[in-house]
Amino acid sequence: MYISTKGRYGTKALFELALHAGEGPQALREIAARQGLSEHYLEQLVGPLRKAGLIQSIRGAQGGYVLGRDASDITVGDILRVLEGPVSPTECALENFDFSHCCANPQVCPDRDVWIKVRKGIEQVVDTITLRDLVEDWQSNVERAPVYYI
Amino acid sequence: MYISTKGRYGTKALFELALHAGEGPQALREIAARQGLSEHYLEQLVGPLRKAGLIQSIRGAQGGYVLGRDASDITVGDILRVLEGPVSPTECALENFDFSHCCANPQVCPDRDVWIKVRKGIEQVVDTITLRDLVEDWQSNVERAPVYYI
DNA sequence: GAGGGAACGCAGTGGTCCGCAGGGGTGTGT
DNA sequence: ACACACCCCTGCGGACCACTGCGTTCCCTC
Ligand code: FES
Ligand code: FES
């Protein structure tokens, strides 16, 4: 039931970009160091994120990454869908499910409604929390407990 | 992000037991056939379910399985926790997390609150839906569309 | 225009889990 | 005794995870 590190690392990386938005491009090396991640593994994750338009890359020396959209326009769900695939407990709980997989006769499947409710419960959370929210929450937390992470 | 077939098959099996509660022990062969599952694979799943007390086994000829508790006292979450492990998107979102894993400094982790909210969103669904609910919903569905599954 | 920083890309690797299948053992009704 | 059905261990091909290694391309700086 756990999501993989892809989703977590990706969220951390984009949080880092949101936190330092407006300070020029952020190099992966810096992001990885600040969040304690493997730089090279992170490289694999930013590829899909760039292709999805969530981030933008600046090549060459002093290059790095910036957010592709405003921080208030990127949700955690956006990141998870790129790196983890559909945000759903089962395939049959997806919007446009074609009834050819999963149960033999899904029209009367006793469980499908459960999985759909779970999906909506997850979406309710990840689609409403933006990077901007994360930054604001973190800053107000730091105010109360000013312990900077490594 | 998908849960595995363990959770789905287990839920289906226990739904079957709830549906035929009071009709004596149900053999795995019957359950597997009615739900279109591999009988032998199902055997692996019922072991943990029995040890967790969710079902009870009757050995010998004409044996089978019955629910260990009343159908209204078994939630989907109970089943998932036995077969899939903790119902949580990350380890750090669990109730009694000891802060030694996951982030370097989780006290100010920007993401942990998100994962906790996701966990609570999932729990809100799976801990409130009981087997009895599934049976009732299914019976009223059959009334509207009387197509019995295989 | 040379140097070097940093983004790209591909390939491999040890580990874990999934979704079974096979085969045997054990207890119990008829 | 026999059949039935639970019980348990083993193996196995495949997929994914979490990296690591290495080379290439781009482009700013000196
Ligand atoms: S249709 Fe997916 S569990 Fe039944
Ligand atoms: S403490 Fe788990 S993501 Fe930070």
PDB file of C-alpha atoms and ligand atoms in Angstrom, chain A residues 8 12, chain B residues 90 92 102-103 106 109 111-112 115, ligand 2:
ATOM      1  CA  ARG A   8       8.165  11.102  -2.229  1.00  0.00           C
ATOM      2  CA  LYS A  12      10.545  16.823  -2.094  1.00  0.00           C
TER       3      LYS A  12
ATOM      4  CA  THR B  90       4.176   6.034   3.546  1.00  0.00           C
ATOM      5  CA  CYS B  92       6.068   7.982   8.252  1.00  0.00           C
ATOM      6  CA  CYS B 102      12.162   8.422   6.291  1.00  0.00           C
ATOM      7  CA  CYS B 103      13.297  12.028   6.226  1.00  0.00           C
ATOM      8  CA  PRO B 106      10.832  14.708   9.974  1.00  0.00           C
ATOM      9  CA  CYS B 109       9.275  17.546   6.904  1.00  0.00           C
ATOM     10  CA  ASP B 111       5.429  16.386   3.072  1.00  0.00           C
ATOM     11  CA  ARG B 112       4.552  14.302   6.073  1.00  0.00           C
ATOM     12  CA  TRP B 115       0.790  11.593   3.630  1.00  0.00           C
TER      13      TRP B 115
HETATM   14  S1  FES E   2       8.895  12.192   7.165  1.00  0.00           S
HETATM   15 FE1  FES E   2       8.140  10.870   5.548  1.00  0.00          FE
HETATM   16  S2  FES E   2       8.206  12.132   3.770  1.00  0.00           S
HETATM   17 FE2  FES E   2       9.205  13.334   5.302  1.00  0.00          FE
END
